Coordinates of C-alpha atoms in Angstrom, one line a residue:
M244 CA 0.0 0.0 0.0
K245 CA 1.0 3.6 -0.5
Q246 CA 0.7 6.3 2.2
T247 CA 1.7 9.9 2.7
F248 CA 3.2 11.1 6.0
D249 CA 3.8 14.7 7.2
V250 CA 7.4 15.0 8.7
T251 CA 8.5 17.8 10.9
G252 CA 11.9 18.8 12.1
M253 CA 13.8 18.5 8.8
T254 CA 15.9 21.5 7.9
C255 CA 18.3 20.3 5.2
S256 CA 18.9 17.5 2.6
A257 CA 21.0 15.5 5.2
C258 CA 17.8 15.4 7.4
S259 CA 15.7 14.1 4.6
A260 CA 18.3 11.5 3.7
H261 CA 18.4 10.3 7.3
V262 CA 14.6 10.0 7.5
E263 CA 14.6 8.1 4.3
K264 CA 17.3 5.8 5.5
S265 CA 15.5 5.2 8.8
V266 CA 12.3 4.2 7.1
K267 CA 13.9 2.1 4.4
A268 CA 15.5 -0.1 7.2
L269 CA 12.1 -1.4 8.2
K270 CA 11.1 -4.8 6.9
G271 CA 8.2 -4.6 4.5
V272 CA 9.1 -1.1 3.1
E273 CA 9.3 -1.2 -0.6
R274 CA 9.9 2.5 -1.5
V275 CA 10.4 5.7 0.3
S276 CA 10.4 9.3 -1.1
V277 CA 11.0 12.2 1.3
N278 CA 10.3 15.7 0.0
L279 CA 12.1 18.4 2.0
L280 CA 10.3 21.2 0.2
R281 CA 6.8 19.8 1.2
N282 CA 7.9 18.3 4.5
N283 CA 6.3 15.1 3.7
M284 CA 7.1 11.5 2.9
V285 CA 5.5 8.9 0.6
V286 CA 6.0 5.3 1.7
E287 CA 5.1 2.2 -0.3
Y288 CA 5.0 -0.8 2.1
D289 CA 3.4 -4.2 2.7
G290 CA 0.5 -3.6 5.0
K291 CA 0.7 -7.2 6.3
Q292 CA 4.2 -6.7 7.7
L293 CA 4.0 -3.3 9.3
G294 CA 1.6 -0.4 9.9
P295 CA 1.7 3.4 9.9
Q296 CA 2.7 3.5 13.6
S297 CA 5.8 1.5 12.9
I298 CA 6.9 4.0 10.3
I299 CA 6.2 7.0 12.5
S300 CA 8.2 5.3 15.3
A301 CA 11.2 4.8 13.0
V302 CA 11.1 8.5 12.1
R303 CA 10.9 9.5 15.7
M304 CA 13.8 7.2 16.6
G305 CA 15.8 9.2 14.1
G306 CA 15.2 12.5 15.9
Y307 CA 12.2 13.8 13.9
D308 CA 8.5 13.7 14.1
A309 CA 5.8 12.3 11.7
A310 CA 2.1 11.9 11.4
V311 CA -0.2 10.3 8.8
H312 CA -1.0 13.0 6.2
G313 CA -4.3 14.7 7.1
E314 CA -4.7 13.4 10.6
K315 CA -3.8 16.7 12.2
A316 CA -5.6 18.8 9.6
A317 CA -8.1 20.0 12.2
E318 CA -5.4 21.3 14.4
Q319 CA -3.6 23.2 11.7
P320 CA -4.2 26.9 11.3
A321 CA -6.4 28.1 8.5
E322 CA -3.5 30.0 6.9
N323 CA -0.7 28.3 5.0
P324 CA 2.0 27.1 7.5
A325 CA 4.7 28.2 5.0
D326 CA 3.5 31.8 5.4
E327 CA 4.1 31.7 9.1
A328 CA 7.5 30.0 8.7
F329 CA 8.5 32.7 6.2
R330 CA 7.4 35.5 8.6
Q331 CA 9.3 33.9 11.5
M332 CA 12.4 33.6 9.4
R333 CA 12.2 37.2 8.1
R334 CA 11.8 38.4 11.7
R335 CA 14.9 36.5 12.8
L336 CA 16.8 37.9 9.9
I337 CA 15.8 41.5 10.6
L338 CA 16.7 41.2 14.3
S339 CA 20.0 39.5 13.5
I340 CA 21.0 42.3 11.1
A341 CA 20.0 44.9 13.6
F342 CA 22.7 43.6 16.0
L343 CA 25.2 42.6 13.3
I344 CA 25.5 46.1 11.8
P345 CA 26.9 47.7 15.1
L346 CA 28.9 44.6 15.7
M347 CA 30.6 44.8 12.4
Y348 CA 31.2 48.5 12.9
V349 CA 32.9 48.0 16.2
S350 CA 35.0 45.0 15.2
M351 CA 36.1 46.1 11.7
G352 CA 35.1 49.8 11.3
H353 CA 38.5 51.0 12.5
M354 CA 40.1 49.1 9.6
L355 CA 38.3 51.4 7.2
G356 CA 39.2 54.5 9.2
A357 CA 35.8 54.8 10.9
P358 CA 35.9 56.6 14.3
L359 CA 35.4 54.6 17.5
P360 CA 34.9 55.9 21.1
G361 CA 38.0 56.3 23.1
F362 CA 37.2 53.4 25.4
L363 CA 37.2 51.0 22.5
T364 CA 40.5 52.0 20.9
G365 CA 44.0 50.8 21.6
P366 CA 45.4 47.7 23.4
A367 CA 44.8 49.3 26.8
H368 CA 41.0 49.1 26.2
G369 CA 41.1 45.6 24.7
V370 CA 38.7 44.1 27.3
S371 CA 36.1 46.8 26.6
F372 CA 36.6 46.3 22.9
A373 CA 36.0 42.6 23.2
M374 CA 33.1 42.8 25.7
V375 CA 31.1 45.2 23.5
Q376 CA 31.4 42.6 20.7
F377 CA 30.5 39.8 23.0
L378 CA 27.3 41.7 24.2
L379 CA 26.3 42.3 20.6
T380 CA 26.9 38.7 19.6
I381 CA 24.8 37.1 22.4
P382 CA 21.4 38.3 21.0
I383 CA 22.3 36.9 17.6
L384 CA 23.2 33.6 19.1
L385 CA 19.9 33.5 21.0
I386 CA 17.8 34.6 18.0
N387 CA 19.3 31.7 16.0
R388 CA 19.5 29.2 18.8
H389 CA 17.6 26.7 16.6
Y390 CA 20.8 25.9 14.7
F391 CA 22.5 24.9 18.0
T392 CA 19.6 22.9 19.5
N393 CA 18.9 20.9 16.3
G394 CA 22.5 20.7 15.1
F395 CA 24.1 19.4 18.3
K396 CA 21.1 17.1 18.9
Q397 CA 21.7 15.4 15.6
L398 CA 25.5 15.4 16.1
F399 CA 25.2 13.6 19.4
R400 CA 22.9 11.1 17.7
L401 CA 25.7 10.5 15.2
H402 CA 23.5 11.8 12.4
P403 CA 25.0 15.2 11.7
N404 CA 23.2 17.6 9.4
M405 CA 23.8 21.0 7.9
D406 CA 22.7 22.6 11.1
S407 CA 25.5 20.6 12.8
L408 CA 28.1 22.3 10.6
I409 CA 26.6 25.7 11.3
A410 CA 26.5 25.0 15.1
V411 CA 30.0 23.7 15.4
G412 CA 31.5 26.5 13.3
S413 CA 29.7 29.3 15.0
A414 CA 30.1 27.9 18.5
A415 CA 33.8 27.3 18.0
A416 CA 34.3 30.9 16.8
A417 CA 32.3 32.3 19.7
A418 CA 33.9 30.0 22.4
Y419 CA 37.4 30.8 21.2
S420 CA 36.6 34.5 21.3
V421 CA 35.4 34.3 24.9
Y422 CA 38.7 32.5 25.7
T423 CA 40.5 35.4 24.0
I424 CA 38.8 37.9 26.3
F425 CA 40.6 36.2 29.3
V426 CA 43.9 36.2 27.4
I427 CA 43.6 40.0 26.8
G428 CA 42.7 40.6 30.5
E429 CA 45.7 38.5 31.6
A430 CA 48.1 40.3 29.3
L431 CA 46.8 43.7 30.5
G432 CA 47.2 42.5 34.1
R433 CA 50.9 41.9 33.4
G434 CA 51.1 45.3 31.7
D435 CA 52.0 43.6 28.4
L436 CA 50.2 45.9 25.9
E437 CA 51.9 44.2 22.9
A438 CA 50.5 40.8 23.8
A439 CA 47.0 42.3 24.5
G440 CA 47.1 44.0 21.1
S441 CA 48.1 40.7 19.4
A442 CA 45.2 38.9 21.1
I443 CA 42.7 41.5 20.0
H444 CA 43.2 40.2 16.4
S445 CA 42.1 36.7 17.5
L446 CA 38.5 37.8 18.3
Y447 CA 36.0 36.1 16.0
F448 CA 32.7 37.3 17.4
E449 CA 31.8 39.0 14.1
S450 CA 32.5 35.7 12.3
S451 CA 30.2 33.7 14.5
A452 CA 27.4 36.3 14.1
M453 CA 27.9 36.7 10.4
I454 CA 27.7 32.9 9.9
L455 CA 24.3 32.7 11.6
T456 CA 23.0 35.8 9.8
L457 CA 24.0 34.7 6.4
I458 CA 22.6 31.2 6.9
T459 CA 19.4 32.8 8.2
L460 CA 19.2 34.9 5.0
G461 CA 19.5 31.7 3.0
K462 CA 16.8 30.0 5.1
M463 CA 14.5 32.9 4.6
L464 CA 14.9 32.6 0.8
E465 CA 14.2 28.9 1.1
S466 CA 11.1 29.4 3.2
R467 CA 9.9 31.9 0.6
A468 CA 10.4 29.3 -2.1
K469 CA 8.4 26.8 0.0
R470 CA 5.6 29.3 0.4
R471 CA 5.4 30.0 -3.3
T472 CA 5.5 26.3 -4.4
S473 CA 2.4 25.6 -2.4
D474 CA 0.4 28.3 -4.2
A475 CA -0.7 25.9 -7.0
I476 CA -2.4 23.5 -4.7
S477 CA -3.8 26.3 -2.6
A478 CA -5.3 28.0 -5.7
L479 CA -6.9 24.7 -6.7
I480 CA -8.4 24.2 -3.3
R481 CA -9.9 27.7 -3.3
L482 CA -11.7 26.8 -6.5
S483 CA -13.9 24.4 -4.7
P484 CA -17.2 25.9 -3.3
K485 CA -18.0 25.5 0.4
T486 CA -21.7 24.9 0.1
A487 CA -24.2 23.4 -2.3
V488 CA -28.0 23.7 -2.8
V489 CA -29.6 20.2 -3.0
L490 CA -33.2 19.1 -3.5
R491 CA -34.2 16.6 -0.9
G492 CA -37.8 15.6 -0.3
G493 CA -38.9 18.3 -2.7
V494 CA -37.3 21.0 -0.4
E495 CA -34.2 23.0 -1.3
A496 CA -31.5 22.8 1.4
E497 CA -28.1 24.4 1.5
I498 CA -25.5 22.0 2.9
P499 CA -21.7 21.8 3.0
A500 CA -20.4 20.7 -0.4
E501 CA -18.6 17.7 1.2
Q502 CA -22.0 16.3 2.3
V503 CA -23.3 16.0 -1.2
V504 CA -23.7 12.3 -2.2
A505 CA -23.9 10.7 -5.6
G506 CA -27.5 10.7 -6.9
D507 CA -28.4 14.0 -5.2
T508 CA -30.2 16.6 -7.3
V509 CA -28.2 19.8 -7.1
I510 CA -29.5 23.2 -8.1
V511 CA -27.1 25.8 -9.6
R512 CA -28.2 29.4 -10.2
A513 CA -26.4 32.1 -12.2
G514 CA -23.2 33.2 -10.6
Q515 CA -22.8 30.1 -8.4
T516 CA -19.9 27.6 -8.6
I517 CA -20.8 24.0 -9.5
P518 CA -20.0 22.0 -6.4
V519 CA -19.6 18.5 -7.8
D520 CA -19.3 16.6 -11.1
G521 CA -22.6 15.6 -12.7
V522 CA -25.1 15.6 -15.5
I523 CA -27.7 18.4 -16.2
L524 CA -31.3 17.1 -15.7
E525 CA -33.2 20.2 -16.7
G526 CA -32.4 23.8 -17.6
S527 CA -29.5 25.4 -19.4
A528 CA -26.5 27.6 -18.7
A529 CA -23.3 29.2 -20.0
V530 CA -20.6 27.6 -17.9
D531 CA -17.2 29.2 -17.4
E532 CA -14.6 26.3 -17.4
S533 CA -11.5 28.6 -17.7
A534 CA -10.3 27.5 -14.2
L535 CA -9.9 23.9 -15.4
T536 CA -9.4 24.2 -19.2
G537 CA -8.1 27.7 -19.8
E538 CA -10.9 28.4 -22.3
S539 CA -12.0 32.0 -21.7
L540 CA -15.4 31.7 -23.4
P541 CA -18.3 30.2 -21.5
V542 CA -19.6 26.8 -22.8
D543 CA -23.3 26.3 -23.4
K544 CA -24.7 23.4 -21.5
G545 CA -28.2 21.7 -21.6
P546 CA -30.0 18.5 -20.5
G547 CA -27.7 15.5 -20.8
D548 CA -24.5 17.5 -20.8
T549 CA -21.8 16.8 -18.2
V550 CA -20.6 19.6 -15.9
T551 CA -17.5 19.7 -13.7
G552 CA -17.1 20.8 -10.1
A553 CA -15.4 24.2 -9.5
T554 CA -16.6 25.6 -12.8
I555 CA -18.9 28.7 -12.7
N556 CA -22.5 29.1 -14.0
R557 CA -22.2 32.5 -15.7
S558 CA -25.9 32.7 -16.8
G559 CA -28.9 30.4 -16.6
Y560 CA -30.4 28.0 -14.2
F561 CA -30.3 24.2 -14.1
K562 CA -30.8 21.1 -12.0
M563 CA -28.1 18.4 -12.1
E564 CA -27.6 14.9 -10.8
A565 CA -24.4 14.5 -8.8
K566 CA -22.3 11.7 -10.2
R567 CA -18.8 12.2 -8.7
V568 CA -18.4 13.7 -5.3
G569 CA -15.8 14.2 -2.6
E570 CA -12.4 12.7 -3.6
D571 CA -13.8 11.4 -6.9
T572 CA -14.4 14.9 -8.5
T573 CA -12.1 16.1 -11.3
L574 CA -10.8 18.9 -9.1
A575 CA -10.0 16.5 -6.2
Q576 CA -8.1 14.3 -8.6
M577 CA -6.2 17.3 -10.0
I578 CA -5.2 18.4 -6.5
R579 CA -4.1 14.8 -5.7
L580 CA -2.0 14.6 -8.9
V581 CA -0.2 17.9 -8.2
D582 CA 0.4 16.8 -4.7
E583 CA 1.9 13.5 -5.8
A584 CA 4.0 15.2 -8.4
G585 CA 5.4 17.5 -5.7
S586 CA 6.1 14.5 -3.4
S587 CA 7.7 12.4 -6.1
K588 CA 11.5 12.6 -6.5
A589 CA 13.5 12.9 -9.7
P590 CA 16.6 10.8 -10.2
I591 CA 18.8 13.9 -9.7
A592 CA 17.1 14.7 -6.4
R593 CA 17.7 11.1 -5.2
L594 CA 21.4 11.6 -6.1
A595 CA 21.5 14.8 -4.0
D596 CA 20.1 12.9 -1.0
R597 CA 22.7 10.2 -1.3
V598 CA 25.5 12.8 -1.5
S599 CA 24.2 14.8 1.5
G600 CA 23.9 11.6 3.6
V601 CA 27.7 11.3 3.7
F602 CA 28.6 14.9 3.0
V603 CA 28.3 16.3 6.5
P604 CA 30.4 13.6 8.3
I605 CA 33.1 14.0 5.6
V606 CA 33.1 17.8 6.0
I607 CA 33.5 17.6 9.8
L608 CA 36.4 15.1 9.3
L609 CA 38.1 17.5 6.9
A610 CA 37.7 20.4 9.3
V611 CA 39.4 18.3 12.1
I612 CA 42.2 17.3 9.6
T613 CA 42.6 21.0 8.6
L614 CA 43.1 22.0 12.3
I615 CA 45.6 19.3 12.9
V616 CA 47.6 19.9 9.8
W617 CA 48.0 23.7 10.4
L618 CA 49.0 23.0 14.0
A619 CA 51.5 20.4 12.9
A620 CA 52.9 23.0 10.4
G621 CA 53.7 25.3 13.3
Y622 CA 51.0 27.9 12.9
P623 CA 49.3 29.4 16.0
F624 CA 46.1 27.8 17.2
S625 CA 44.0 30.9 16.3
F626 CA 45.0 30.5 12.6
A627 CA 44.4 26.7 12.6
L628 CA 41.0 27.2 14.2
A629 CA 40.0 29.9 11.8
S630 CA 40.9 27.6 8.9
A631 CA 38.9 24.7 10.3
I632 CA 35.9 27.0 10.9
A633 CA 36.1 28.2 7.3
V634 CA 35.9 24.6 6.1
L635 CA 32.8 24.0 8.2
V636 CA 31.0 27.1 7.2
I637 CA 31.8 27.3 3.5
S638 CA 30.7 23.6 3.1
C639 CA 27.1 24.3 4.0
P640 CA 25.0 23.8 0.8
C641 CA 21.6 24.0 2.6
A642 CA 20.0 24.5 -0.8
L643 CA 21.3 21.1 -2.0
G644 CA 18.0 19.4 -1.1
L645 CA 15.8 22.3 -2.2
A646 CA 17.0 23.5 -5.6
T647 CA 15.8 20.4 -7.5
P648 CA 12.4 20.0 -5.8
T649 CA 11.8 23.8 -6.1
A650 CA 12.4 23.6 -9.9
I651 CA 10.1 20.5 -10.1
M652 CA 7.3 22.2 -8.2
V653 CA 7.5 25.3 -10.3
G654 CA 7.3 23.1 -13.4
T655 CA 4.4 21.1 -11.9

């Protein structure tokens, strides 16, 4: 059997690859396709060997959460969840930039000749210079704490993802900078202004903050892509009318469209949207089918002609017999096809998932090797650490799992 699950907690292609691997390990699973863009998973499995709960448990064991698609529909807000995710990410980005701008001015402004207050200039004020940067960095770390909570959680589970690279790189830069504050203080305590001035150049607070802000910028663009790609299905759903007028026992009654059953006599007046698929019994109308066919001119319909749900009666009056209702209507099938197309995975997308499954551990290993090699070559620890952090941060292709499905959804 084939079933769709909603998966939460995925942030990158390594996450989706891990979810797919966890479910594939179950006995009876024939095929798994995880879509990072839609945050869902389509599983084909033998219903005699396992059930939905076993699949959900496997996802949860991997550090994520899942539910059968549609089970939590009533709990979901009326608006598109992608809209709220985009607004949250945009808010995080704006707040991060608000603290990053003064941080960059304090840490690097003097290199461009920008004036700084006296208590922030010179080796003698090294602690003040470092503490101001530290205080400006803390809010950025807190605003973007999700990278740390999710990244380190997956790292400790031995399933590192892109957030793990971000968390390790940013945390290492911030932690080393805090250590440098004590080095500066100790040098000033000895009266060694030269050592204090040298240590000032080993502060990396702005690097830690810039890493998080730039990644958040990328995440905001990704969330905007997610929001846009759901517009097609949302537009199709909006075509469906909420109510229908049916004739039962010789009396007209307005009921929710989903309560119409096959065989009901439905009355459609001018200006109303046809609720279900059916055949006209009596009357005539000019039906606007442009939403489904693209034809701009209304089509004349009479007794015996078929009409399709979600099309509009522009003029006339008719009674029709409902033939296909609920999930059997043409509109419902279109929505299902678009949804399945978005959940399916092209060969290039599967290749990206396989690459990202081993990519993160290899990058972390390369960063460690970089640190060791530079230390062995006799370079100071600050230089070796900066090189290792560069490897971690530059190797964060969070769009790896989003570029292909975004292109596919736009095409769909």
